[in-house]
mmCIF file of C-alpha atoms and ligand atoms in Angstrom:
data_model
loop_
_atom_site.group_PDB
_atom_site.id
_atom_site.type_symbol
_atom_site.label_atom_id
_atom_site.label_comp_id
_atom_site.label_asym_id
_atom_site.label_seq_id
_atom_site.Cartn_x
_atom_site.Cartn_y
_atom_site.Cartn_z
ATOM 1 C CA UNK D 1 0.000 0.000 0.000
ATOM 2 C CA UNK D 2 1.367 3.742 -0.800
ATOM 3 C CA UNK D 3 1.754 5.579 2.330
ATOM 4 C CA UNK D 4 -0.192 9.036 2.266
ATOM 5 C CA UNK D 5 2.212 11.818 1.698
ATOM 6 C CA UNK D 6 -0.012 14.507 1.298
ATOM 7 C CA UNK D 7 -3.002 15.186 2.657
ATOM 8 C CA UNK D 8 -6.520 18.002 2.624
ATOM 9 C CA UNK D 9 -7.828 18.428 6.386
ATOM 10 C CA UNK D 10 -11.466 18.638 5.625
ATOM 11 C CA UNK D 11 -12.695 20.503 8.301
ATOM 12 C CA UNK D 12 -13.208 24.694 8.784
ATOM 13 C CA UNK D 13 -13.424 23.702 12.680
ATOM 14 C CA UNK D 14 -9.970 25.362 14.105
ATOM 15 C CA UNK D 15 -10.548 22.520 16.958
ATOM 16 C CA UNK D 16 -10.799 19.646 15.164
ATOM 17 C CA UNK D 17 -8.123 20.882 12.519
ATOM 18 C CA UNK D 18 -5.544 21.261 15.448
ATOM 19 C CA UNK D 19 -6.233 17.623 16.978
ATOM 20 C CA UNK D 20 -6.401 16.052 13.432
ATOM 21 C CA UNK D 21 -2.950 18.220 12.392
ATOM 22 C CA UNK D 22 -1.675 16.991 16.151
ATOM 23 C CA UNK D 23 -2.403 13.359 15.523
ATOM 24 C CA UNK D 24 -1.133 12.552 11.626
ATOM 25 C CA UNK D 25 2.990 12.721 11.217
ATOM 26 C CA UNK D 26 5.179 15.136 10.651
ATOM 27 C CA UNK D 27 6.152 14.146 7.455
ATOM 28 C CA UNK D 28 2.822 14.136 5.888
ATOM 29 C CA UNK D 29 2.223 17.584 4.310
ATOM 30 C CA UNK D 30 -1.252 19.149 5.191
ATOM 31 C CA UNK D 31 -3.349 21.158 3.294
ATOM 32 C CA UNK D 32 -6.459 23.315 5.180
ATOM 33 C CA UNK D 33 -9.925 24.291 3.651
ATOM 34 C CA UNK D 34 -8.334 27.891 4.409
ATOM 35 C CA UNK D 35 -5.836 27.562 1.809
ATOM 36 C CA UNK D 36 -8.862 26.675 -1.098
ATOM 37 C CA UNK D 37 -11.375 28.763 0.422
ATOM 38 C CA UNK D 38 -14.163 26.061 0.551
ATOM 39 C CA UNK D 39 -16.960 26.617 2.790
ATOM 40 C CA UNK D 40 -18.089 22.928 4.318
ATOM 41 C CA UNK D 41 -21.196 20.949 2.527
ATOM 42 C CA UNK D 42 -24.544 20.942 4.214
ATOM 43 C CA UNK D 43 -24.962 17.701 6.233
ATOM 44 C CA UNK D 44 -27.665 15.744 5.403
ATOM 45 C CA UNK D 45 -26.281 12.670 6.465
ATOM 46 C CA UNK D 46 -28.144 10.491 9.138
ATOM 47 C CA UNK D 47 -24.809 9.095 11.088
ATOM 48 C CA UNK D 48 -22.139 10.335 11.605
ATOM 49 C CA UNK D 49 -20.232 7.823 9.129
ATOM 50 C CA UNK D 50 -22.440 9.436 6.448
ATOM 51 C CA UNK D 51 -21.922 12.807 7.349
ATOM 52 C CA UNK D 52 -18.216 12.354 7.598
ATOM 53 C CA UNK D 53 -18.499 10.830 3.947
ATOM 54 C CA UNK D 54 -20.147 13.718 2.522
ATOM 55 C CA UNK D 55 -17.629 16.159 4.004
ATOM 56 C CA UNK D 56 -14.346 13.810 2.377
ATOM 57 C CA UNK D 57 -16.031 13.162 -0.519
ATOM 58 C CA UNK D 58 -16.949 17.162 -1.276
ATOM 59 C CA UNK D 59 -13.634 18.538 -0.375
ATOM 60 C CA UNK D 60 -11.622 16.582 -1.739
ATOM 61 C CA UNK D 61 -13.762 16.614 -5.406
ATOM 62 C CA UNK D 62 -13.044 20.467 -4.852
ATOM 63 C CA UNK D 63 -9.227 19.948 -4.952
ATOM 64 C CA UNK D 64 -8.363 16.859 -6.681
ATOM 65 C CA UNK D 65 -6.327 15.753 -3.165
ATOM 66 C CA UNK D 66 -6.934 12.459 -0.938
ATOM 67 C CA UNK D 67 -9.048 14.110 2.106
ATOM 68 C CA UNK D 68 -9.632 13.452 5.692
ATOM 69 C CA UNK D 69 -12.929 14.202 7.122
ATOM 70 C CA UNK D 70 -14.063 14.362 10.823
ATOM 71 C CA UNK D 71 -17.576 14.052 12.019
ATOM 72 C CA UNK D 72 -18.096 13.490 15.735
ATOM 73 C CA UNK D 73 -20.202 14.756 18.261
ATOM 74 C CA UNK D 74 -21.317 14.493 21.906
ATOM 75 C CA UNK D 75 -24.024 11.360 22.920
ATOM 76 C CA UNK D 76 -26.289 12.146 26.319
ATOM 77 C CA UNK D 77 -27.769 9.025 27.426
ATOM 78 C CA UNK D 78 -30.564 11.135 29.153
ATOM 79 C CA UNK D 79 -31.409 12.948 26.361
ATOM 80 C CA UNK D 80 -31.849 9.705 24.101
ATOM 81 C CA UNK D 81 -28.403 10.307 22.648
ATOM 82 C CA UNK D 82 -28.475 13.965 21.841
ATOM 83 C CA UNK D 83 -27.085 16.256 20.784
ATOM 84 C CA UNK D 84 -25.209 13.869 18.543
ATOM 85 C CA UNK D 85 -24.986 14.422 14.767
ATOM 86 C CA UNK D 86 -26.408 17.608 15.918
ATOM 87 C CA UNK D 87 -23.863 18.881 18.095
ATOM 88 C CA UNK D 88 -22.297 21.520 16.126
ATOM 89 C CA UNK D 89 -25.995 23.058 15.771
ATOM 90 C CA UNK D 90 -27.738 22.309 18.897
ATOM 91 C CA UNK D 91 -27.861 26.205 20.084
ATOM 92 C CA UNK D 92 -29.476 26.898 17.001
ATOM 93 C CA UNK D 93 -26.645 29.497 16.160
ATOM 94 C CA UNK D 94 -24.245 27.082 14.586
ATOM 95 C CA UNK D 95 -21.044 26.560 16.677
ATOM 96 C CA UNK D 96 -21.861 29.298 19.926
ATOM 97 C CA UNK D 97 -21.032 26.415 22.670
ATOM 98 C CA UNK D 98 -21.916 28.920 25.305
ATOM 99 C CA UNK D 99 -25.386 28.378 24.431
ATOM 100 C CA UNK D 100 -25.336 24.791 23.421
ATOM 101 C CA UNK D 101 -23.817 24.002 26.768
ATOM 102 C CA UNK D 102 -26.382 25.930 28.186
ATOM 103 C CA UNK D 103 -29.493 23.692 26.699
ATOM 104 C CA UNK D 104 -27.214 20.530 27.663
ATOM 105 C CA UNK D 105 -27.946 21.577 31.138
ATOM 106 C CA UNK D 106 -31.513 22.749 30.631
ATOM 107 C CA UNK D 107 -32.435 19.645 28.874
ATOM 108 C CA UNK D 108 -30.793 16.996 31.443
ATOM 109 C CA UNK D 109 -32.655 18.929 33.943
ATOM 110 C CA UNK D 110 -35.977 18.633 32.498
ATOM 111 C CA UNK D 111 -35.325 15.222 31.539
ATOM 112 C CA UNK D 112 -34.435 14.491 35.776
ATOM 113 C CA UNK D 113 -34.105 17.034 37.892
ATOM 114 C CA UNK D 114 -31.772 16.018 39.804
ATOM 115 C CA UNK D 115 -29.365 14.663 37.441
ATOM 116 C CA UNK D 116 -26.893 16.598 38.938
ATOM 117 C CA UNK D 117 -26.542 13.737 42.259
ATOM 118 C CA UNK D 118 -26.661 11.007 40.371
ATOM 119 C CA UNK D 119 -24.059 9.043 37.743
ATOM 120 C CA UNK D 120 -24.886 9.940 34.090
ATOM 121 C CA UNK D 121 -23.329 8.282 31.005
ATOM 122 C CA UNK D 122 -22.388 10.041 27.861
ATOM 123 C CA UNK D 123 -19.809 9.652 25.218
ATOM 124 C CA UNK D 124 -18.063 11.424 22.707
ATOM 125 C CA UNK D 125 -18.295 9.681 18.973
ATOM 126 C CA UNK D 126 -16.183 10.461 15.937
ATOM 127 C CA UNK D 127 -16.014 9.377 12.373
ATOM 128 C CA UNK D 128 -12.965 9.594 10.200
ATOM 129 C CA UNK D 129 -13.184 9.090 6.725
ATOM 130 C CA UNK D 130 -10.354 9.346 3.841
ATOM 131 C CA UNK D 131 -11.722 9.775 0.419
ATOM 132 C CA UNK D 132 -9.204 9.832 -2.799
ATOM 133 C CA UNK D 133 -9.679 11.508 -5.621
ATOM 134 C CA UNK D 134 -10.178 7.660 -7.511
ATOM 135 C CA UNK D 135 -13.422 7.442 -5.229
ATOM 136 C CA UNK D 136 -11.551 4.922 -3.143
ATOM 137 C CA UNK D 137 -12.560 5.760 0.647
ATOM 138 C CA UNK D 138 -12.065 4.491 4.502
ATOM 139 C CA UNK D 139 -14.016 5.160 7.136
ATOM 140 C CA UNK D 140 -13.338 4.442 10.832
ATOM 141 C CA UNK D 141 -15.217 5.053 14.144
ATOM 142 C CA UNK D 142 -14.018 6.034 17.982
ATOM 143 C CA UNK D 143 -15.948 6.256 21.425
ATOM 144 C CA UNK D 144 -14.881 7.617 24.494
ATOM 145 C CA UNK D 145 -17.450 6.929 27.235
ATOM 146 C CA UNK D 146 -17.876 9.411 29.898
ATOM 147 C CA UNK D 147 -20.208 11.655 31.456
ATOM 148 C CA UNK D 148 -20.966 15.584 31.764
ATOM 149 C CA UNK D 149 -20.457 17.521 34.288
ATOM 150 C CA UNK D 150 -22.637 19.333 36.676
ATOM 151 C CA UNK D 151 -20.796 22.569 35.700
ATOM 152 C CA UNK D 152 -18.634 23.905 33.137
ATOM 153 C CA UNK D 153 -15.220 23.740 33.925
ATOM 154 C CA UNK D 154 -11.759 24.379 32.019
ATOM 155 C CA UNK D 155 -10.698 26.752 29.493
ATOM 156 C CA UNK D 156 -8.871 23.949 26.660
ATOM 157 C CA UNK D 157 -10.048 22.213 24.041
ATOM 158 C CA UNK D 158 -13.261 23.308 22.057
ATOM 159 C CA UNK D 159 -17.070 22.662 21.648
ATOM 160 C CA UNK D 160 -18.177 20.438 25.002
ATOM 161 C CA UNK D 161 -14.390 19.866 26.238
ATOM 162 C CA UNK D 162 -15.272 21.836 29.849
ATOM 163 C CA UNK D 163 -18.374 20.145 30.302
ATOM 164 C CA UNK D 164 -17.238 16.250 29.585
ATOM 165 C CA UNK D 165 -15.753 13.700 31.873
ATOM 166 C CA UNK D 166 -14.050 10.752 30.509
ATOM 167 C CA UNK D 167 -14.442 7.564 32.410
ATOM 168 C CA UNK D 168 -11.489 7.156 34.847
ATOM 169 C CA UNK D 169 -10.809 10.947 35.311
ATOM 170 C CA UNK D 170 -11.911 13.436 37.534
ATOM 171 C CA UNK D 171 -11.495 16.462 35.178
ATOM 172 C CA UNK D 172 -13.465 17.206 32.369
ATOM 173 C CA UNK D 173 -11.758 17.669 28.822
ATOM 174 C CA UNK D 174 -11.627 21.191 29.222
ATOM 175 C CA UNK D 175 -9.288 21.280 32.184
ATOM 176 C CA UNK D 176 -6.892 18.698 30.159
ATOM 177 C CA UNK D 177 -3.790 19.318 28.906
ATOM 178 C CA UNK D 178 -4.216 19.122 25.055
ATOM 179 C CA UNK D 179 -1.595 16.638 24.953
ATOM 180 C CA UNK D 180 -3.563 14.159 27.158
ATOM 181 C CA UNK D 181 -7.428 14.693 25.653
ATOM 182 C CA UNK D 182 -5.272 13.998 22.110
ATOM 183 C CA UNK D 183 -4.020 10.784 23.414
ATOM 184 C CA UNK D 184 -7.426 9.269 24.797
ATOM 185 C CA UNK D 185 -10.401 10.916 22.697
ATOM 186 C CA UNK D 186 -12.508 9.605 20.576
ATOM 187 C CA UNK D 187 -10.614 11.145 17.251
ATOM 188 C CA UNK D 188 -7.528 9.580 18.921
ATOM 189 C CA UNK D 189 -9.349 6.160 18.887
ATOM 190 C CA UNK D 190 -10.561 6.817 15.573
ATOM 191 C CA UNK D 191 -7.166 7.506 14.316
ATOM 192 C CA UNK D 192 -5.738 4.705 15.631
ATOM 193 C CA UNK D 193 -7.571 2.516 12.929
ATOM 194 C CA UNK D 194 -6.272 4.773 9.882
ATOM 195 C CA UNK D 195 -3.159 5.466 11.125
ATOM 196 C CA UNK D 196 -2.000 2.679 8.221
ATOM 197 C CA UNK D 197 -2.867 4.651 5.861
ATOM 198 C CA UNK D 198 0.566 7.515 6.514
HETATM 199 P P1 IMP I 201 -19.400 18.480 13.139
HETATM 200 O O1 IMP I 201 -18.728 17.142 13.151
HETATM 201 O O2 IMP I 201 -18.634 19.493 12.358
HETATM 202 O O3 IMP I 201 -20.837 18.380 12.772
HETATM 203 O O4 IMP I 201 -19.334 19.075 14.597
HETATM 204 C C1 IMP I 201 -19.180 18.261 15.688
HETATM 205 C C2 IMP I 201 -19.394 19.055 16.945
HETATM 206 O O5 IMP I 201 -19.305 18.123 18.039
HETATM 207 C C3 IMP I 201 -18.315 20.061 17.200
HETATM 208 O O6 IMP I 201 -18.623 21.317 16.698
HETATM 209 C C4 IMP I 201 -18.286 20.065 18.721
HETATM 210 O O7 IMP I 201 -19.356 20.791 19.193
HETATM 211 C C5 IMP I 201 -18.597 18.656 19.095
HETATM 212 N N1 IMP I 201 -17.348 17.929 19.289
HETATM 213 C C6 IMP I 201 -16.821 16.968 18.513
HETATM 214 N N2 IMP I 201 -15.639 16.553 18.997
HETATM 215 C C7 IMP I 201 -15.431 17.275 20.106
HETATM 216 C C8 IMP I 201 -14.359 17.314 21.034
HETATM 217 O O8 IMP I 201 -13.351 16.626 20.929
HETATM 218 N N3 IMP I 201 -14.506 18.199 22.033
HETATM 219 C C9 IMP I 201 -15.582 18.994 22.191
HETATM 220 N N4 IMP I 201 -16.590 19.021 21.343
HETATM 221 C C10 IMP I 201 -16.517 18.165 20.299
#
């Protein structure tokens, strides 16, 4: 198998980009949606395996380079699995996390109201796919189980990071180091599964 040499990180998420940049070699060279001005496809997808498809699939059809795609997202068990595939929208202002942390809390308290004394389960998912320009592709999947917090804590990291607890810790993402989150999340996991591939 050719090793990846070069690669498009399909994602206008500075987060994600960072982590994904973090996580692939050194020797790989990376390209970023910045770079081609694309603006990211609307997803329609119904998993996050499809909606990581359509983002690889788009981008790199854009630039004629293999692309790597990230969709992920943060499961409640309380809320039936939501936000999920919905994460980066859940505010209803695409991406403020101030507010989508804020209707976390308001929903787990309607859904028990006193969630906050009790053990709650939630996990982080994420989907990597690669898609080449051939219309060859790979997709692989990580979990991190966990649970949120009953405040927001921590400055690191993006999106949910200060209000997530990974099984085993007592600090949510957001209080962290980015070096550790990197090396047990659930784009680390997924990674770990491609990581042939460069
Ligand atoms: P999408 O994959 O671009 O639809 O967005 C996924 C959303 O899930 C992000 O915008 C974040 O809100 C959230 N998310 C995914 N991975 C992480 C993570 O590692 N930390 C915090 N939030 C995350």
């Amino acid at each position: 198998m050719d090793k990846i040499k070069e690669i498009l990180i399909g994602t206008n998420n500075v987060g994600k980009y960072k982590e994904i940049c973090d996580l692939l070699p050194k020797t790989v060279k990376k390209y970023s949606l910045k770079e081609f001005k694309i603006s990211s496809p609307e997803e329609t997808g119904n998993s996050f395996k499809e909606n990581s498809f359509i983002k690889a699939s788009y981008f790199s059809k854009k630039t004629n380079l293999i692309c790597l795609s990230d969709d992920s997202g943060l499961k409640i068990d309380l809320l039936g699995g939501l936000p999920g595939i919905y994460s980066s929208r859940w505010s209803g202002e695409k991406n403020n996390f101030n507010l989508a942390i804020k209707k976390v809390f308001k929903e787990m308290q309607k859904a028990k109201e006193d969630w906050r004394s009790d053990d709650n389960k939630a996990s982080f998912v994420c989907c990597l796919t690669i898609f080449w320009p051939n219309g060859k592709k790979f997709s692989s999947e990580g979990i991190i189980n966990g649970k949120i917090s009953p405040k927001k804590i921590g400055t690191n990291g993006f999106g949910y990071d200060p209000i997530f607890i990974p099984k085993g810790y007592k600090n949510t993402f957001g209080e962290m180091s980015p070096k550790l989150k990197m090396s047990i999340d659930h784009r680390y996991k997924a990674f770990l599964k491609i990581k042939n591939f460069f």
